[in-house]
Coordinates of N, CA and C in Angstrom, one line a residue:
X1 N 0.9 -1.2 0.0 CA 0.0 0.0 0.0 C 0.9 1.2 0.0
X2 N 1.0 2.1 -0.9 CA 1.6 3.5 -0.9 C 1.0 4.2 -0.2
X3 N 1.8 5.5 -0.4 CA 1.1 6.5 1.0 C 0.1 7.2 0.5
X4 N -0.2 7.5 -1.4 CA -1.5 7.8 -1.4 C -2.9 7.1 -0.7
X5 N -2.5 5.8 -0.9 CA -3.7 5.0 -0.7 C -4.1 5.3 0.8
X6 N -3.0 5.1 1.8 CA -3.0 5.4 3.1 C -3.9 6.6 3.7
X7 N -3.1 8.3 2.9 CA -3.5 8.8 2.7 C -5.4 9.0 2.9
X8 N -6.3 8.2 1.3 CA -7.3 8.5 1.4 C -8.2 7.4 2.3
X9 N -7.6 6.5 2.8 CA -8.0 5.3 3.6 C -8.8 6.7 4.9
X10 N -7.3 7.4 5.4 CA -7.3 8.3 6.5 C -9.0 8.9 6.5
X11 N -8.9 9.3 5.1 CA -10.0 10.7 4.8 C -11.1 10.0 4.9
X12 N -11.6 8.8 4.4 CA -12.7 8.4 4.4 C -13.3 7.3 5.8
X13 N -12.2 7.3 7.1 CA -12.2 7.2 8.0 C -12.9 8.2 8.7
X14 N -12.1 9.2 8.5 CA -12.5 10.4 8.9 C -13.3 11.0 8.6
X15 N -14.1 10.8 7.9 CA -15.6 11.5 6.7 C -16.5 10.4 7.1
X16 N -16.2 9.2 7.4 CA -17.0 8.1 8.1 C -17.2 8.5 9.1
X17 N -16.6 8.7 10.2 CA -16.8 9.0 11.4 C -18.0 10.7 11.3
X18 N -17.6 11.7 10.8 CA -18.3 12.6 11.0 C -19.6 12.1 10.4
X19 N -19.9 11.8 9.6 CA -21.0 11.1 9.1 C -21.8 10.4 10.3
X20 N -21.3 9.9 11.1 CA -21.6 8.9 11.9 C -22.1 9.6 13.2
X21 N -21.6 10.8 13.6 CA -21.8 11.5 14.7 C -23.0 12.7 13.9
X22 N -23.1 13.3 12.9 CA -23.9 14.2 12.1 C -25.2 13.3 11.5
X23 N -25.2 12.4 10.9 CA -26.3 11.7 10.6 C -26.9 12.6 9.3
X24 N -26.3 13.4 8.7 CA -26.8 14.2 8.0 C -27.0 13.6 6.4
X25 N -26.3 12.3 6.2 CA -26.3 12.1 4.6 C -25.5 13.3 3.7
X26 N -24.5 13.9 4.8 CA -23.7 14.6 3.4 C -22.0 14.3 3.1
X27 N -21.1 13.7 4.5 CA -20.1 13.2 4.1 C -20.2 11.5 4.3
X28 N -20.8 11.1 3.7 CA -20.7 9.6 3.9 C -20.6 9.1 2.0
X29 N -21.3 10.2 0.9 CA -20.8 10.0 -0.4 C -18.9 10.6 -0.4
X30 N -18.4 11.8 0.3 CA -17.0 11.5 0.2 C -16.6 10.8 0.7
X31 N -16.9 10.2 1.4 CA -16.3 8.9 1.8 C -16.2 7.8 1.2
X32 N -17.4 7.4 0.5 CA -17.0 6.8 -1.2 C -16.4 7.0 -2.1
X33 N -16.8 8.1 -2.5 CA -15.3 8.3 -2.9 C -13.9 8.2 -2.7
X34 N -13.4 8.6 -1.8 CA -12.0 8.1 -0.8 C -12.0 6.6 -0.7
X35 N -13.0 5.8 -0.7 CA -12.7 4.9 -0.8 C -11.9 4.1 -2.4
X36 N -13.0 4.8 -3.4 CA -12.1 4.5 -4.8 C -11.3 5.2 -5.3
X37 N -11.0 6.3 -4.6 CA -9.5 7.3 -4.8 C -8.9 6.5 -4.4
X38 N -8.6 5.6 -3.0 CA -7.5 4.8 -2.5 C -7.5 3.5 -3.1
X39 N -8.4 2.6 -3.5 CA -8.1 2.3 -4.5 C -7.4 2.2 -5.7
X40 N -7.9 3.5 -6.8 CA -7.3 3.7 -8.2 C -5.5 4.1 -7.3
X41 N -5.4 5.0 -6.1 CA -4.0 4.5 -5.7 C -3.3 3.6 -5.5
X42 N -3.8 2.4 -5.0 CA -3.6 1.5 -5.0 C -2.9 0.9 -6.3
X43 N -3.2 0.6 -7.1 CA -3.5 0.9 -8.1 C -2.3 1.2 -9.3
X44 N -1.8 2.1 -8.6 CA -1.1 3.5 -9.0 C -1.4 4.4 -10.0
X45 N -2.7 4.5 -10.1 CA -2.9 5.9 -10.9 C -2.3 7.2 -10.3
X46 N -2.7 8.3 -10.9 CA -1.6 9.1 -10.1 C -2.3 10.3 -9.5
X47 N -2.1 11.4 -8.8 CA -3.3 11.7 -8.2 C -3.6 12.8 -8.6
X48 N -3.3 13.2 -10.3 CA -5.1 13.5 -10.6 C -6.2 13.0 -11.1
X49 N -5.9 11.7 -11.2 CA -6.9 10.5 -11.7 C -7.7 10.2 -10.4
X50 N -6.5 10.1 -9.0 CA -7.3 9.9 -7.7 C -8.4 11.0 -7.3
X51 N -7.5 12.2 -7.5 CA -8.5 13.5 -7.5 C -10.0 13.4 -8.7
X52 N -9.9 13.1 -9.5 CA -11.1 13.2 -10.3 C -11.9 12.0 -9.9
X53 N -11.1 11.0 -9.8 CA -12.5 9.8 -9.4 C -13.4 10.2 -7.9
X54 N -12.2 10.6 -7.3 CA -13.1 11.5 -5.8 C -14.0 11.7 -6.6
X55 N -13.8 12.7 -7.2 CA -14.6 13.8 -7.1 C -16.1 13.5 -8.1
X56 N -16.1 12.6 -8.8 CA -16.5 12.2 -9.6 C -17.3 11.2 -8.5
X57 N -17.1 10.2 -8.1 CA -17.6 8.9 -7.6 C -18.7 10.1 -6.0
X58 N -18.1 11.0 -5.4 CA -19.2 11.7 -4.5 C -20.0 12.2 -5.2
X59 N -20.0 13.2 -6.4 CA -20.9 14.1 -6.7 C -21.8 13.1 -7.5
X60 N -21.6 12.0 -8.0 CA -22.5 10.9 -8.9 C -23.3 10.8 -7.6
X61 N -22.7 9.9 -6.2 CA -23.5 8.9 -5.6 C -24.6 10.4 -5.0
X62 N -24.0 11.6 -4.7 CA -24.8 12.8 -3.8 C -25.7 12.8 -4.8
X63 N -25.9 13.2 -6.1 CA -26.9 13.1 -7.0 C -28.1 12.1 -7.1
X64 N -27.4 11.2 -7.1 CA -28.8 10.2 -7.1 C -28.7 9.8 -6.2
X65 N -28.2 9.5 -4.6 CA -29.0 9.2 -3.7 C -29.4 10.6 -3.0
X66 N -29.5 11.0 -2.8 CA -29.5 11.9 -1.5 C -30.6 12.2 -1.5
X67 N -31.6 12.9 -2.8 CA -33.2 12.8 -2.8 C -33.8 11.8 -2.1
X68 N -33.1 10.8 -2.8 CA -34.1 9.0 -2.3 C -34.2 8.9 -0.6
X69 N -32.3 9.2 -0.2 CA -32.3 9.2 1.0 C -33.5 10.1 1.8
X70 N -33.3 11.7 1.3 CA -34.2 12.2 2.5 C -35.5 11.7 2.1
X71 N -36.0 11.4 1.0 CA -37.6 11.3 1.1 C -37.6 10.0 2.0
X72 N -36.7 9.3 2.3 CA -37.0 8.1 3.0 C -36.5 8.1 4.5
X73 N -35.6 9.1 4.5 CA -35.6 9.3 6.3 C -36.7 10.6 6.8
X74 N -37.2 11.0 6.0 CA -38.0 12.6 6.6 C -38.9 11.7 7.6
X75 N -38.8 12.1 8.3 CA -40.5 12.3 9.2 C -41.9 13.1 8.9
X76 N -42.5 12.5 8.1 CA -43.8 13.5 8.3 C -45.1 13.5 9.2
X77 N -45.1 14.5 10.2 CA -46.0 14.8 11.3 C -47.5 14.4 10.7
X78 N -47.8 12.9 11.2 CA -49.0 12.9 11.1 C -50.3 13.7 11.9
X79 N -51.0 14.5 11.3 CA -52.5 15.1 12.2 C -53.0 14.4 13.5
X80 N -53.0 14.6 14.2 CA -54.2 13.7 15.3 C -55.1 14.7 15.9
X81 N -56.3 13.9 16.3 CA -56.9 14.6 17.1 C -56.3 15.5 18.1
X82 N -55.2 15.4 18.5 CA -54.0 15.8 19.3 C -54.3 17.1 19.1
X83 N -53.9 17.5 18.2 CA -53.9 18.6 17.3 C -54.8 19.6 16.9
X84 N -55.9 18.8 16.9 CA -57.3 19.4 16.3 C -57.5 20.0 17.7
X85 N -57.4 19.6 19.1 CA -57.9 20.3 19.9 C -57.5 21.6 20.5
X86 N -56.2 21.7 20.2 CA -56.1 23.1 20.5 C -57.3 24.0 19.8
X87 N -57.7 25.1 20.8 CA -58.6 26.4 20.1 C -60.1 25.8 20.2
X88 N -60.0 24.5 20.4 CA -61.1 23.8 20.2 C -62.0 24.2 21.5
X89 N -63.4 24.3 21.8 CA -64.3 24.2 22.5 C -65.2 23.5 23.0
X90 N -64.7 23.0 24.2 CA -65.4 22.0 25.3 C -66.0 22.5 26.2
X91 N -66.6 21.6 27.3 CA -67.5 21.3 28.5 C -66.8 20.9 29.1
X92 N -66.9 21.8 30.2 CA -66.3 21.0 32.1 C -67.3 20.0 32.5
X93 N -66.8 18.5 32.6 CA -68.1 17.4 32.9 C -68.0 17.0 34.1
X94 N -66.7 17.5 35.2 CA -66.2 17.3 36.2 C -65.7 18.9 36.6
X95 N -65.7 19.3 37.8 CA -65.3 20.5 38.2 C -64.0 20.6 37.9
X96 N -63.1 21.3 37.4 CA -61.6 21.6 37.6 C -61.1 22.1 38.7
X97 N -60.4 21.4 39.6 CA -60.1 22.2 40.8 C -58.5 21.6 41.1
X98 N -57.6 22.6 41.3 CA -56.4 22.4 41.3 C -55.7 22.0 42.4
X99 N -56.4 22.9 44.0 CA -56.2 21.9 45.1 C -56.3 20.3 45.0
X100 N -57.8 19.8 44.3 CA -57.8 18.2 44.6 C -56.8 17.9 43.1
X101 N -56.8 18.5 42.1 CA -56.0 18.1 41.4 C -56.9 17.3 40.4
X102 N -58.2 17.9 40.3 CA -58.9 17.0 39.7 C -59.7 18.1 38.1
X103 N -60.5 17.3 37.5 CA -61.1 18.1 36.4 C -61.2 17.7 35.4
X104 N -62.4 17.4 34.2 CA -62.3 16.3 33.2 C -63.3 17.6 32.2
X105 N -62.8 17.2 31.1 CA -63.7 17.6 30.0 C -64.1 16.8 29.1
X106 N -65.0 17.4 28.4 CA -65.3 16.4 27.1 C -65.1 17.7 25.8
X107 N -64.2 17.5 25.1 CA -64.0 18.4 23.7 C -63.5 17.0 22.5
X108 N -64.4 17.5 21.4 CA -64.3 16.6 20.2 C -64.6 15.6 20.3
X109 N -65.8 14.9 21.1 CA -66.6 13.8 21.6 C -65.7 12.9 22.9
X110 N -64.3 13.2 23.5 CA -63.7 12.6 23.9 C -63.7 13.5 25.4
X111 N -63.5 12.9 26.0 CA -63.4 12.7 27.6 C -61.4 12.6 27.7
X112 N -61.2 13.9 28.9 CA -59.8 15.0 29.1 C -59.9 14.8 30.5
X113 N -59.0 14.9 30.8 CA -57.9 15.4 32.1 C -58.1 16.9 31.8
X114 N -58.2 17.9 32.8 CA -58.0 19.5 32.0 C -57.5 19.9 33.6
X115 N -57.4 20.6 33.1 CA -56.3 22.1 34.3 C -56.6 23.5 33.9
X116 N -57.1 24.4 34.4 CA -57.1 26.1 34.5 C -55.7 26.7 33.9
X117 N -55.7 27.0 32.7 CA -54.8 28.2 32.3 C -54.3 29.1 33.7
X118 N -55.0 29.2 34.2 CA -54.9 30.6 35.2 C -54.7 29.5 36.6
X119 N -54.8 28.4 36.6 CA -54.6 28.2 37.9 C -55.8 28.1 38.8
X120 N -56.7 28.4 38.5 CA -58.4 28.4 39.3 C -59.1 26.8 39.0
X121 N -60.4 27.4 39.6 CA -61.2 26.5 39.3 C -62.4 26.9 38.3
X122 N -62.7 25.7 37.7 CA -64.0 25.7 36.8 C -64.6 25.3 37.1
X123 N -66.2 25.7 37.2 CA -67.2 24.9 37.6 C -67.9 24.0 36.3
X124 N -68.4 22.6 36.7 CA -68.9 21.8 35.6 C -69.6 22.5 35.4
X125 N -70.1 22.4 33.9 CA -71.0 22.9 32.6 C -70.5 24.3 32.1
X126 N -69.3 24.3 32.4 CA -68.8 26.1 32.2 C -68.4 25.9 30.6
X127 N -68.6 26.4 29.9 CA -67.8 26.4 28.4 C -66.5 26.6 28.3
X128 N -65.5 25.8 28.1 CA -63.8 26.4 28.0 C -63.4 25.9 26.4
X129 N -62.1 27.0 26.6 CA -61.6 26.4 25.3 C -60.1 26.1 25.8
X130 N -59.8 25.3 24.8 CA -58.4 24.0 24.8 C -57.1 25.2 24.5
X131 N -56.4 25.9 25.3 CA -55.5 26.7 24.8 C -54.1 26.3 24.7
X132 N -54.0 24.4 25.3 CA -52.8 24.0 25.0 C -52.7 22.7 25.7
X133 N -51.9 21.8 25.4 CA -52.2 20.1 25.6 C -50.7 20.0 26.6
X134 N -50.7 19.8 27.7 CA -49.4 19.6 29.1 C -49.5 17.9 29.4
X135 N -48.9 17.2 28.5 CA -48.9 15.6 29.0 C -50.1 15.1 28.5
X136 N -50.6 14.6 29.5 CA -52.1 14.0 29.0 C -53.0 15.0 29.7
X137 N -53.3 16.1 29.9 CA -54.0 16.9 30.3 C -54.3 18.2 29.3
X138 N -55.5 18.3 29.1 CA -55.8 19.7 28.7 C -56.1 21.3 29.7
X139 N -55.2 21.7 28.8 CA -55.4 23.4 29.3 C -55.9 24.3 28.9
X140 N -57.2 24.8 29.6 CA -58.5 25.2 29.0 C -58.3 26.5 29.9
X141 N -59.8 27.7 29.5 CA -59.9 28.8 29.8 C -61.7 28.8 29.8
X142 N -61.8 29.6 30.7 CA -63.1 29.9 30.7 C -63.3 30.6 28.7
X143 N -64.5 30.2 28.6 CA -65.0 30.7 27.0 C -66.1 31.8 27.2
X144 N -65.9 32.8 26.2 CA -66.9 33.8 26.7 C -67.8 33.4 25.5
X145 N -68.1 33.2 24.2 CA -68.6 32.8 23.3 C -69.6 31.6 23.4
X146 N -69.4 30.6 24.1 CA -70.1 30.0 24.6 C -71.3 30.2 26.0
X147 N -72.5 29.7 26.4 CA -72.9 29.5 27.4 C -73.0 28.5 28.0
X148 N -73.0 29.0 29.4 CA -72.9 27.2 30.1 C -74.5 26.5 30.3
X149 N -74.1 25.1 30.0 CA -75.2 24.4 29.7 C -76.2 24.6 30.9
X150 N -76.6 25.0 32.2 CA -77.0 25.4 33.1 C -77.9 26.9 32.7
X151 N -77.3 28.1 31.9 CA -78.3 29.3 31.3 C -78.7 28.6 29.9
X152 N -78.1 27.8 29.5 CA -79.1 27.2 27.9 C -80.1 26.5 28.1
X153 N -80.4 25.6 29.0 CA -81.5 25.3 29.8 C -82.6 25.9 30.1
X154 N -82.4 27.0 30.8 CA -83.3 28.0 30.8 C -84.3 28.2 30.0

């Protein structure tokens, strides 16, 4: 093995490794490369044959993989009801009270854990809205747009 070979052995060690720590899919094609630069030195081509096959053998494999790659690592945030509830408008079906630590709603046909924005209490049948989701608990606010089922009655 000559010292070019050694050489790009080094580099694609080294471009492995960052690759490895970054996870980004962007030096792991020079690293392919370096691998058939050390190679063609191997070889003994001479190195601007090693230089161009670099360079040649990354910018081919970045081209056609790297699209493929990210559409196939992306994550895309599926919707859930999760989601939908923020802003959303419910019923206290249990009092919210933060001393006992207790309080349940029903928003978007489902039955909640809820907690006072402000820290207070709600009285059941009060109208609130969902101003933000803490664990499995909803955090709701008195609603002024709504009335509580108690004056609709009436």
């Amino acid at each position: 093995m000559n010292i070019d070979s050694i050489i790009w052995v080094v580099a694609a060690v080294a471009l492995g490794i960052i690759e490895g720590v970054t996870l980004n899919l962007v030096t792991i094609w020079p690293a392919i490369g370096a691998v058939c630069a050390a190679i063609a030195a191997a070889f003994g081509l001479g190195l601007l044959g090693q230089l161009l096959i670099f360079i040649g053998v990354s910018v081919v494999l970045l081209l056609a993989t790297r699209p493929l790659a990210l559409r196939l690592l992306s994550k895309k945030k599926e919707p859930t009801n999760f989601d939908r509830m923020v802003g959303a408008e419910a019923r206290v079906i249990q009092r919210i009270d933060p001393i006992e630590n207790r309080g349940q709603i029903k928003v978007l046909g489902q039955v909640w854990s809820a907690v006072a924005a402000d820290g207070g209490s709600i009285e059941a049948n009060e109208a609130v809205v969902v101003v933000a989701v803490r664990g499995v608990k909803a955090v709701v606010k008195k609603s002024a747009g709504i009335q509580s089922l108690s004056e609709t009655e009436e």
